[in-house]
Every structure is written in C-alpha cells, then in structure tokens.
Amino acid sequence: MGFDVLLKGTNLLRLLTGLWVALRISLISVLISMALGVVLGCLMTLDKPFIRIVSKGYLELIRIMPQMVLLFLVYFGTTRALGINISAELSSIIVFSLWGTAEMADLVRGALRSIPRIQYESSYSLGMTLSQTYRYIIIPQIIRRMLPLSINLVTRMIKTTSLVMMIGIVEVLKVGQQIIEANRKSSPNAAFGVFATIFLLYFLACWPISLLSKSLEKKWDSSNG
Amino acid sequence: MDEILHINNVTKAYEDLTVLDHVSFSVNKGEVVVIVGPSGCGKSTLLRCINAFETIQDGNIVLGGETINPCKEQLHAVRERIGMVFQSYELFPHKTVLQNMTLAPMKVKKIGRKAAEQEAMALLERVGLTEKRDYYPRQLSGGQKQRVAIVRALMMHPEVLLLDEITAALDPEMVREVLEVVIDLAAEGRTMVIVTHELSFARAVADRMIFLDGGRIVEEGTPEAFFDAPGTERLQKFLHSFTYQG
C-alpha cells in the first residue's frame, strides 16, 4: 500500500516537520487575523462612510481573489515591483493574515450587529456603565455567536496552507511529494501511503478544533436564545 | 405630597417630526401614573426620555432634585435610580434567571453574591418562579420572562419604575400573571409610570391617568373621571375604540 516508505530513514519525521511548517504559518496568521479582525470588525459597525467604503472594498477584493493569486502577488510581485525581498514564509503569513482579517472582521461585524440596541439599553437601565455593559452583556454574547464560525475559519486556514508549496515552502504536502519522488523506484505505491498519511495528519490537526467547536456550541445551545 | 419625578415642558423632535410637544406632569412618591394613547402618540418615547435614552430638545426632567441630561457623564448613576421594563423583556440570554437578577446589584451596587441571591430568591418566590432560578430565558414563556424582567428591575431598588407596554408582546393568557405582579407592586406603594393598552388594568392600578395624543397631554385625571366622564372628544373616541357592541 505504500506505507512502508514512511518508515524509511527520517521520512515520517520529515512529514511531521512539514506539518509543523503548515501549522506554524496558520497559527501565526490566525492570531494576527483574530486581533486585527476584531479591531476592523468593531470599526465597521461605526457607520462612518469612509471606513465602510474602504473595509467593504478590502473585504470584497480579498474574497474574490484566489488565495494563490494573492500569494503570487505578494511573494513574486513585491520583489519585482517594490524591490523588497520577503521570505516565502513571511509572504504566506501576510497573505493568510490579510484573508483571515477580512473574514474575521466580517464575523465580528455580523455578531455585533446581531445584538439588538435594546439589549444595551436593558443593561444601561440597570445602572450599568458602558464598560460593564460590554464586559458582562455584549462581549459574552458576541463570543458565543462567533466561536463556531471563527473555528470554522481556523480549520479553513489550516487546510488552505497547502497552497504555500506553490511559492517554494516545504510544508507537509511538498515533503510528501519529495518522498514519493525519491522512492519512485523502490516503492512505486508510495503515493497512496504518503497522501493517506497526510490526509490523516490534516484530519488530526483539524478534528480537535472541530470537536471543541461542537462541544462549545452544545454547551451554549441552552443559553443562546 | 412628595414629588419624586417632574417632567417639565419636555419637547422631543426628530428633524421635522415633533413626537412630544411641551409635555409636563409630575409623579408623587408612591403614585401610579398610567399613560394611554393611540399608537405613535409618543408615550413610549416619553418613558425613554425619562431614562435618558433620548435627547430632548426643550424642557427638563428632574428626578428627586437631579436633572436628567442624556449628555451627562454620570448617566448610569441616575439610571440606577430608575427601573425600566421593556415590551420585549430584554433578559440577558446568556445568563440564568438568577444571574440576570444578581448581575447588576453585584456589579453596580457591589452587593455580595450571597445577599444578592437571597434577595433574588425572595423576589422570585413572590412572583412564583423559584423553581426557574437556574433556567435560561429561552426556556421560559413570555409571561415568565416578563415577571423575571420586573423583579430584575426591582433588585436595584429603583425610586421609580417605568413599564413600557410590558404585556404587548404576550399571548393573551399570559397577560394576567404579569399584570397581577404589577397590581401587587402598586399595592405596596411603588412609584410607577406605566404605558399600556390594557384599559381595565389601567383603571385597576392607576392613581392618575394621562391621555397622550399627538405628543400632547390631552386629558389627565383620576381613573373614575377619566373612564366614566371623559372631558374631551378625543378621549371619548379613544375609549370608544376599545369597546364593542353586538
């Protein structure tokens, strides 16, 4: 079945190292996206025409453009056009953060909008201040509404990192290809074994996150309406 | 009599639409004032002005000697003294009944959890909801939610309680359980300003009736005079729209 190549030399370790490269890029991008997305999402609810036009344009642009085109644009494009040389990994982090921030901001905006004005007033009428209202009433509700969706975004980001091999980053998929190439003669069936293993690795990386989201959804289900 | 709330010449306008037109009245301590009027007459806006959710263009509102000004920094301190119950209940969906009630006393009044919970349980018992203490709002019926909303407001010991059409969103069979709570509060001498469409309830609970139409107070008086001998044609028409003859 071609699983034997994994036991040759350091192949399995190399795959795991590749997985770590993919996870590192997604993890850093996710953290940046969360932070910037929350800020941008809050700004988007302010109803300032300038912010609205800019953020809407940004969001649409990022969503329309395939992530791969963005990767090429940042990695190859900037070198030629701006004369700056940024590493492939940094390019991917920039691209994934741009994308994640846009999606996250939209989630935050949606969640903030979904809380009716009168919930704030209900809190104010009990004598709570603006900061108490956000801390105890609004933010907990927003987090509950956003968590399943943002976890979904995180798994999407992890999966999409397989694209970064296109700009030369040796992540898990690229390592897999290398192993298959190197063992073409000795294990012609390596493709199945290696890709099945990679499938399993992605699954193991994303599944716990999915599970967490499900259990939180279930836990909060009773208190969400 | 002890005057607690004074509404003085209050005018509220949105651009060219005047919602409240020089409205003046006052509420004494322990008095229940019921405001009725056709939809859009400004009665809910009036309550919102009292709690400083709306800016007013003219006049002022004075609560126990303190002028309520929506631009002021310390608004929460004056809102703490006014309780408000909304048509749509507005319980906090992520908190249980007990947490809904104890949150503000603990955070705003800095009362300890034990004391707050004790008081909450006593109030829940009064409205017959002790066994619902750990329920989330969405597990309750409309009438139960509204009773929780009322006792949640009471937890802050407000000097005045504003009730904004609190039965308007309820199924008819739940209206009574909510209104009985309010009648009970009136009997113990709570100061309340009530906006409602339930005229028989209004008559039972009111010390004084106010008829608001087109942003003005058209008629004001004791419930007896108000319902049995309305002095203006507009009030007669309004009252008549609630009666049916076969």
Coordinates of C-alpha atoms in Angstrom, one line a residue:
Chain A
M1 CA 0.0 0.0 0.0
G2 CA 3.0 2.2 0.1
F3 CA 3.0 3.0 3.8
D4 CA 6.4 1.4 4.2
V5 CA 8.3 4.4 2.8
L6 CA 7.3 6.3 5.9
L7 CA 9.5 4.1 8.0
K8 CA 12.5 4.6 5.8
G9 CA 15.1 6.9 7.2
T10 CA 13.6 10.0 8.7
N11 CA 10.6 10.2 6.3
L12 CA 7.9 10.3 9.0
L13 CA 9.8 12.9 11.0
R14 CA 10.2 15.0 7.8
L15 CA 6.4 14.8 7.2
L16 CA 5.7 15.9 10.7
T17 CA 8.2 18.8 10.3
G18 CA 6.3 19.7 7.2
L19 CA 3.1 19.6 9.1
W20 CA 4.6 21.9 11.7
V21 CA 5.6 24.4 9.0
A22 CA 2.0 24.4 7.8
L23 CA 0.6 24.7 11.3
R24 CA 3.1 27.4 12.3
I25 CA 2.0 29.6 9.3
S26 CA -1.6 29.1 10.1
L27 CA -1.2 29.6 13.8
I28 CA 0.6 32.9 13.4
S29 CA -1.8 34.1 10.7
V30 CA -4.8 33.1 12.9
L31 CA -3.5 35.1 15.9
I32 CA -2.9 38.1 13.7
S33 CA -6.3 37.7 12.0
M34 CA -8.2 37.5 15.3
A35 CA -6.6 40.6 16.7
L36 CA -6.9 42.7 13.6
G37 CA -10.3 41.2 12.6
V38 CA -11.8 42.2 16.0
V39 CA -10.5 45.8 15.6
L40 CA -11.6 46.1 12.0
G41 CA -15.0 44.5 12.7
C42 CA -15.6 47.0 15.5
L43 CA -14.6 49.9 13.2
M44 CA -17.0 48.6 10.6
T45 CA -20.0 49.0 12.9
L46 CA -19.3 52.7 13.4
D47 CA -21.1 53.6 10.2
K48 CA -18.5 56.1 9.1
P49 CA -18.8 56.3 5.2
F50 CA -15.0 56.3 4.7
I51 CA -14.4 53.2 6.9
R52 CA -17.4 51.5 5.3
I53 CA -16.2 52.0 1.7
V54 CA -12.6 51.0 2.5
S55 CA -13.4 48.0 4.6
K56 CA -16.1 46.8 2.1
G57 CA -13.6 47.2 -0.8
Y58 CA -10.9 45.3 1.1
L59 CA -13.3 42.5 2.1
E60 CA -14.7 42.0 -1.4
L61 CA -11.3 42.2 -3.0
I62 CA -9.8 39.6 -0.7
R63 CA -12.8 37.3 -1.1
I64 CA -12.9 37.5 -4.8
M65 CA -9.2 36.9 -5.3
P66 CA -8.0 33.2 -5.1
Q67 CA -5.5 32.9 -2.2
M68 CA -3.0 31.5 -4.7
V69 CA -3.1 34.7 -6.8
L70 CA -2.6 36.7 -3.6
L71 CA 0.4 34.5 -2.7
F72 CA 2.0 35.0 -6.0
L73 CA 1.3 38.7 -5.9
V74 CA 2.9 39.2 -2.5
Y75 CA 5.8 36.8 -3.0
F76 CA 6.8 37.4 -6.6
G77 CA 5.1 40.7 -7.3
T78 CA 6.6 42.7 -4.4
T79 CA 10.1 41.6 -5.3
R80 CA 9.8 42.9 -8.8
A81 CA 7.6 46.0 -8.3
L82 CA 8.8 47.2 -4.9
G83 CA 12.3 45.8 -4.9
I84 CA 11.8 44.3 -1.4
N85 CA 12.7 40.7 -0.8
I86 CA 10.4 39.0 1.7
S87 CA 10.7 35.3 2.5
A88 CA 8.2 32.8 1.4
E89 CA 7.0 32.1 4.9
L90 CA 6.5 35.8 5.7
S91 CA 4.7 36.2 2.4
S92 CA 2.3 33.4 3.3
I93 CA 1.7 34.9 6.8
I94 CA 0.9 38.2 5.2
V95 CA -1.5 36.7 2.7
F96 CA -3.2 34.5 5.2
S97 CA -3.5 37.3 7.7
L98 CA -5.0 39.6 5.0
W99 CA -7.5 36.9 4.2
G100 CA -8.2 35.9 7.8
T101 CA -8.6 39.5 9.0
A102 CA -11.2 40.2 6.3
E103 CA -13.2 37.1 7.2
M104 CA -12.8 37.6 10.9
A105 CA -13.8 41.3 10.6
D106 CA -17.0 40.3 8.8
L107 CA -17.8 37.8 11.5
V108 CA -17.3 40.3 14.3
R109 CA -19.3 42.9 12.4
G110 CA -22.2 40.4 11.9
A111 CA -22.1 39.3 15.6
L112 CA -22.1 42.9 16.9
R113 CA -25.0 43.9 14.5
S114 CA -27.0 40.9 15.6
I115 CA -27.2 42.2 19.2
P116 CA -30.2 44.5 19.3
R117 CA -29.8 48.1 20.5
I118 CA -32.3 47.4 23.3
Q119 CA -30.0 44.8 24.9
Y120 CA -27.6 47.6 25.6
E121 CA -30.5 49.8 26.9
S122 CA -31.7 47.0 29.1
S123 CA -28.2 46.9 30.7
Y124 CA -28.0 50.7 31.0
S125 CA -31.4 50.8 32.6
L126 CA -30.0 48.6 35.4
G127 CA -27.4 51.3 36.1
M128 CA -24.5 49.5 34.3
T129 CA -21.8 51.6 32.7
L130 CA -20.7 51.3 29.1
S131 CA -17.7 49.2 30.0
Q132 CA -19.7 46.9 32.3
T133 CA -22.3 46.5 29.6
Y134 CA -19.7 45.4 27.1
R135 CA -17.9 43.2 29.6
Y136 CA -20.8 41.3 31.1
I137 CA -23.5 41.6 28.4
I138 CA -22.4 42.2 24.9
I139 CA -18.9 40.6 24.6
P140 CA -20.0 37.2 26.1
Q141 CA -22.9 37.1 23.7
I142 CA -20.7 38.0 20.7
I143 CA -18.2 35.4 21.6
R144 CA -20.9 32.7 21.8
R145 CA -22.2 33.7 18.4
M146 CA -18.8 33.9 16.8
L147 CA -16.9 31.0 18.1
P148 CA -18.3 28.2 15.9
L149 CA -17.9 30.4 12.8
S150 CA -14.4 31.5 13.7
I151 CA -13.3 27.9 14.5
N152 CA -14.6 27.0 11.1
L153 CA -12.4 29.8 9.7
V154 CA -9.3 28.5 11.5
T155 CA -9.7 25.0 10.0
R156 CA -10.2 26.5 6.6
M157 CA -7.0 28.5 7.1
I158 CA -5.1 25.4 8.1
K159 CA -6.3 23.5 5.1
T160 CA -5.5 26.3 2.7
T161 CA -1.9 26.4 3.8
S162 CA -1.3 23.5 1.4
L163 CA -1.1 26.3 -1.2
V164 CA 2.1 27.7 0.1
M165 CA 4.2 25.0 -1.5
M166 CA 3.5 26.9 -4.7
I167 CA 5.9 29.6 -3.6
G168 CA 8.5 27.1 -2.5
I169 CA 7.7 26.5 1.1
V170 CA 8.4 22.9 2.1
E171 CA 5.4 22.1 4.1
V172 CA 3.7 18.8 4.6
L173 CA 2.4 18.3 1.1
K174 CA 5.7 19.3 -0.5
V175 CA 7.6 16.9 1.8
G176 CA 5.2 14.2 0.7
Q177 CA 5.8 14.8 -2.9
Q178 CA 9.6 14.8 -2.3
I179 CA 9.3 11.4 -0.5
I180 CA 7.3 10.0 -3.3
E181 CA 9.7 11.2 -6.0
A182 CA 12.7 9.9 -4.1
N183 CA 11.2 6.4 -3.7
R184 CA 9.7 6.2 -7.2
K185 CA 11.8 3.1 -8.0
S186 CA 11.8 1.3 -4.6
S187 CA 8.2 1.9 -3.6
P188 CA 6.0 2.7 -6.6
N189 CA 2.9 2.6 -4.4
A190 CA 4.3 5.4 -2.1
A191 CA 1.8 7.9 -3.4
F192 CA -1.2 6.3 -1.7
G193 CA 0.6 5.7 1.6
V194 CA 2.1 9.2 1.8
F195 CA -1.0 11.1 0.8
A196 CA -3.2 8.9 3.0
T197 CA -0.9 9.8 5.9
I198 CA -1.0 13.5 5.0
F199 CA -4.8 13.2 4.9
L200 CA -4.7 11.7 8.4
L201 CA -2.3 14.4 9.7
Y202 CA -4.6 17.2 8.5
F203 CA -7.5 15.4 10.0
L204 CA -5.7 15.1 13.3
A205 CA -4.8 18.8 13.2
C206 CA -8.4 20.0 12.4
W207 CA -10.5 17.4 14.1
P208 CA -9.9 18.5 17.7
I209 CA -10.7 22.1 16.8
S210 CA -14.0 20.9 15.2
L211 CA -14.8 18.9 18.3
L212 CA -14.1 21.9 20.5
S213 CA -16.4 24.0 18.4
K214 CA -19.2 21.4 18.6
S215 CA -18.9 20.9 22.3
L216 CA -19.0 24.7 22.9
E217 CA -22.0 25.0 20.6
K218 CA -23.8 22.3 22.5
K219 CA -22.8 23.8 25.9
W220 CA -24.1 27.2 24.9
D221 CA -27.1 26.0 23.0
S222 CA -29.3 26.1 26.0
S223 CA -28.4 29.7 26.7
N224 CA -28.4 31.2 23.2
G225 CA -31.9 32.5 22.7
Chain B
M1 CA -47.2 65.2 48.8
D2 CA -43.6 64.2 48.0
E3 CA -42.9 64.9 44.4
I4 CA -40.3 62.5 43.0
L5 CA -40.4 62.9 39.2
H6 CA -41.0 66.1 37.4
I7 CA -41.5 66.3 33.7
N8 CA -41.3 69.9 32.7
N9 CA -42.2 71.2 29.2
V10 CA -40.5 68.3 27.5
T11 CA -40.3 68.5 23.7
K12 CA -38.8 65.8 21.6
A13 CA -38.5 66.1 17.8
Y14 CA -36.9 64.1 15.1
E15 CA -35.9 66.6 12.5
D16 CA -39.3 68.0 11.4
L17 CA -41.5 65.5 13.3
T18 CA -42.5 66.5 16.8
V19 CA -43.1 63.5 19.0
L20 CA -43.5 65.2 22.3
D21 CA -44.8 68.7 22.4
H22 CA -44.3 70.5 25.7
V23 CA -45.4 67.7 27.9
S24 CA -45.5 68.5 31.6
F25 CA -46.6 66.4 34.6
S26 CA -45.2 65.2 37.8
V27 CA -45.3 62.0 39.8
N28 CA -45.5 61.8 43.6
K29 CA -43.9 59.2 45.7
G30 CA -46.0 56.0 45.8
E31 CA -48.1 57.2 43.0
V32 CA -49.0 55.1 39.9
V33 CA -49.4 57.1 36.7
V34 CA -50.8 55.3 33.7
I35 CA -50.3 56.8 30.3
V36 CA -52.6 55.7 27.4
G37 CA -53.0 56.9 23.9
P38 CA -53.1 55.8 20.3
S39 CA -50.0 54.2 18.7
G40 CA -47.4 56.7 17.8
C41 CA -48.7 59.3 20.3
G42 CA -45.2 59.5 21.9
K43 CA -45.9 57.5 25.1
S44 CA -43.0 55.1 24.7
T45 CA -40.8 57.9 23.7
L46 CA -41.7 59.7 26.9
L47 CA -40.6 56.8 29.0
R48 CA -37.4 56.6 27.0
C49 CA -36.8 60.3 27.6
I50 CA -37.2 59.8 31.4
N51 CA -34.5 57.1 31.3
A52 CA -32.3 59.4 29.1
F53 CA -32.3 57.1 26.1
E54 CA -33.5 60.0 24.0
T55 CA -32.2 63.6 23.9
I56 CA -34.8 66.2 24.4
Q57 CA -34.9 69.5 22.5
D58 CA -36.7 71.5 25.2
G59 CA -37.7 71.3 28.8
N60 CA -36.2 69.2 31.5
I61 CA -36.8 66.1 33.6
V62 CA -36.0 66.1 37.3
L63 CA -35.7 63.0 39.4
G64 CA -35.6 63.7 43.1
G65 CA -33.9 67.1 42.6
E66 CA -31.4 65.9 40.0
T67 CA -31.9 66.9 36.3
I68 CA -31.6 64.0 33.9
N69 CA -29.4 65.0 31.0
P70 CA -28.5 62.5 28.3
C71 CA -25.3 64.2 27.6
K72 CA -24.0 63.9 31.1
E73 CA -21.2 61.6 32.1
Q74 CA -22.7 60.0 35.1
L75 CA -25.9 58.8 33.4
H76 CA -25.6 55.3 34.9
A77 CA -25.9 56.8 38.4
V78 CA -29.2 58.3 37.7
R79 CA -30.4 55.3 35.6
E80 CA -29.6 53.2 38.7
R81 CA -32.4 55.0 40.5
I82 CA -34.9 54.3 37.7
G83 CA -36.1 50.8 36.8
M84 CA -37.3 50.0 33.4
V85 CA -39.2 47.0 32.0
F86 CA -39.4 46.7 28.2
Q87 CA -42.1 45.2 25.9
S88 CA -39.6 42.7 24.6
Y89 CA -38.4 41.6 28.2
E90 CA -34.7 42.0 27.2
L91 CA -33.4 39.5 29.7
F92 CA -29.7 38.6 29.1
P93 CA -29.9 35.4 27.0
H94 CA -26.6 34.0 28.2
K95 CA -27.4 34.3 31.9
T96 CA -29.7 32.2 34.0
V97 CA -32.8 33.8 35.7
L98 CA -30.8 34.1 39.0
Q99 CA -27.7 35.6 37.2
N100 CA -29.9 38.0 35.3
M101 CA -31.2 39.3 38.6
T102 CA -28.0 39.4 40.6
L103 CA -25.6 40.8 37.9
A104 CA -26.4 44.5 38.3
P105 CA -26.7 44.5 42.1
M106 CA -23.3 42.8 42.4
K107 CA -21.5 44.9 39.8
V108 CA -23.2 48.2 40.2
K109 CA -24.2 48.3 43.9
K110 CA -21.3 46.0 44.9
I111 CA -23.6 43.7 46.9
G112 CA -22.1 40.3 47.8
R113 CA -23.3 37.3 45.8
K114 CA -25.0 35.6 48.8
A115 CA -27.0 38.7 49.8
A116 CA -28.0 39.3 46.2
E117 CA -29.0 35.7 45.6
Q118 CA -31.1 35.8 48.8
E119 CA -32.9 38.8 47.8
A120 CA -33.4 37.4 44.3
M121 CA -34.9 34.2 45.7
A122 CA -37.3 36.2 47.8
L123 CA -38.5 38.1 44.8
L124 CA -38.7 35.0 42.7
E125 CA -40.9 33.4 45.3
R126 CA -43.1 36.4 45.3
V127 CA -43.8 36.0 41.6
G128 CA -44.0 32.2 41.8
L129 CA -40.8 31.4 39.9
T130 CA -38.4 30.0 42.5
E131 CA -38.1 26.7 40.6
K132 CA -36.9 28.6 37.5
R133 CA -33.9 30.1 39.1
D134 CA -31.4 28.2 37.0
Y135 CA -33.3 28.3 33.8
Y136 CA -32.1 30.3 30.8
P137 CA -34.5 32.9 29.4
R138 CA -35.2 31.0 26.3
Q139 CA -36.6 28.1 28.4
L140 CA -39.3 30.4 29.8
S141 CA -42.6 31.5 28.5
G142 CA -43.2 35.2 27.7
G143 CA -45.1 35.7 30.9
Q144 CA -42.4 34.2 32.9
K145 CA -39.7 36.2 31.2
Q146 CA -41.6 39.4 31.8
R147 CA -42.1 38.6 35.5
V148 CA -38.3 38.0 35.8
A149 CA -37.7 41.3 34.0
I150 CA -39.9 43.0 36.6
V151 CA -38.2 41.5 39.6
R152 CA -34.8 42.1 38.0
A153 CA -35.6 45.8 37.9
L154 CA -36.7 45.6 41.5
M155 CA -33.4 44.2 42.6
M156 CA -31.9 47.7 42.1
H157 CA -34.4 49.3 44.4
P158 CA -35.5 51.9 41.9
E159 CA -37.2 55.1 43.1
V160 CA -39.4 55.0 40.0
L161 CA -40.3 52.0 37.9
L162 CA -41.1 52.6 34.2
L163 CA -43.2 49.9 32.5
D164 CA -43.3 50.2 28.7
E165 CA -46.2 48.2 27.2
I166 CA -45.0 45.2 29.2
T167 CA -47.9 43.0 28.0
A168 CA -48.0 44.0 24.4
A169 CA -45.8 41.1 23.2
L170 CA -47.6 38.5 25.4
D171 CA -50.1 35.8 24.5
P172 CA -53.5 36.8 26.0
E173 CA -53.5 34.0 28.6
M174 CA -50.2 35.3 30.0
V175 CA -51.2 38.9 30.4
R176 CA -52.9 38.4 33.7
E177 CA -50.0 36.7 35.5
V178 CA -47.8 39.7 34.6
L179 CA -50.4 42.4 35.4
E180 CA -51.1 40.8 38.8
V181 CA -47.5 41.3 39.7
V182 CA -47.8 45.0 38.8
I183 CA -51.0 45.4 40.8
D184 CA -49.3 43.8 43.8
L185 CA -46.4 46.3 43.4
A186 CA -48.9 49.2 43.3
A187 CA -50.5 47.9 46.5
E188 CA -47.2 48.1 48.3
G189 CA -46.7 51.7 47.3
R190 CA -44.2 51.5 44.4
T191 CA -43.9 54.6 42.3
M192 CA -44.6 53.7 38.7
V193 CA -45.1 55.2 35.4
I194 CA -46.9 52.8 33.1
V195 CA -47.6 52.8 29.4
T196 CA -50.2 50.3 28.5
H197 CA -53.1 49.3 26.2
E198 CA -54.8 47.3 28.8
L199 CA -57.5 49.7 29.9
S200 CA -59.2 47.6 32.6
F201 CA -55.8 47.0 34.1
A202 CA -55.1 50.8 33.9
R203 CA -58.3 51.5 35.7
A204 CA -57.4 49.0 38.4
V205 CA -53.9 50.1 39.1
A206 CA -53.8 53.9 38.3
D207 CA -53.9 56.7 40.8
R208 CA -53.9 59.1 37.9
M209 CA -54.5 58.6 34.2
I210 CA -52.9 60.6 31.4
F211 CA -54.2 60.6 27.8
L212 CA -51.5 61.4 25.3
D213 CA -52.3 62.2 21.7
G214 CA -50.2 63.8 19.0
G215 CA -47.4 64.4 21.5
R216 CA -49.5 66.4 23.9
I217 CA -51.3 65.6 27.1
V218 CA -55.0 65.9 26.1
E219 CA -56.5 64.9 29.4
E220 CA -55.4 64.0 32.8
G221 CA -57.3 62.9 35.9
T222 CA -58.4 60.2 38.3
P223 CA -59.3 56.9 36.7
E224 CA -63.0 57.4 37.6
A225 CA -63.3 60.7 35.9
F226 CA -61.1 59.6 33.1
F227 CA -63.1 56.5 32.1
D228 CA -66.6 57.4 33.2
A229 CA -66.7 61.1 32.3
P230 CA -64.0 61.8 29.7
G231 CA -63.9 65.6 29.2
T232 CA -62.6 65.7 25.6
E233 CA -64.0 64.3 22.4
R234 CA -60.6 62.8 21.5
L235 CA -60.5 60.7 24.7
Q236 CA -64.1 59.6 24.2
K237 CA -63.3 58.4 20.8
F238 CA -60.2 56.7 22.0
L239 CA -62.0 54.9 24.8
H240 CA -64.8 54.0 22.4
S241 CA -62.4 52.3 20.1
F242 CA -61.8 49.7 22.8
T243 CA -65.5 48.8 23.3
Y244 CA -67.6 46.6 21.2
Q245 CA -71.4 46.4 20.9
G246 CA -73.1 43.5 19.3

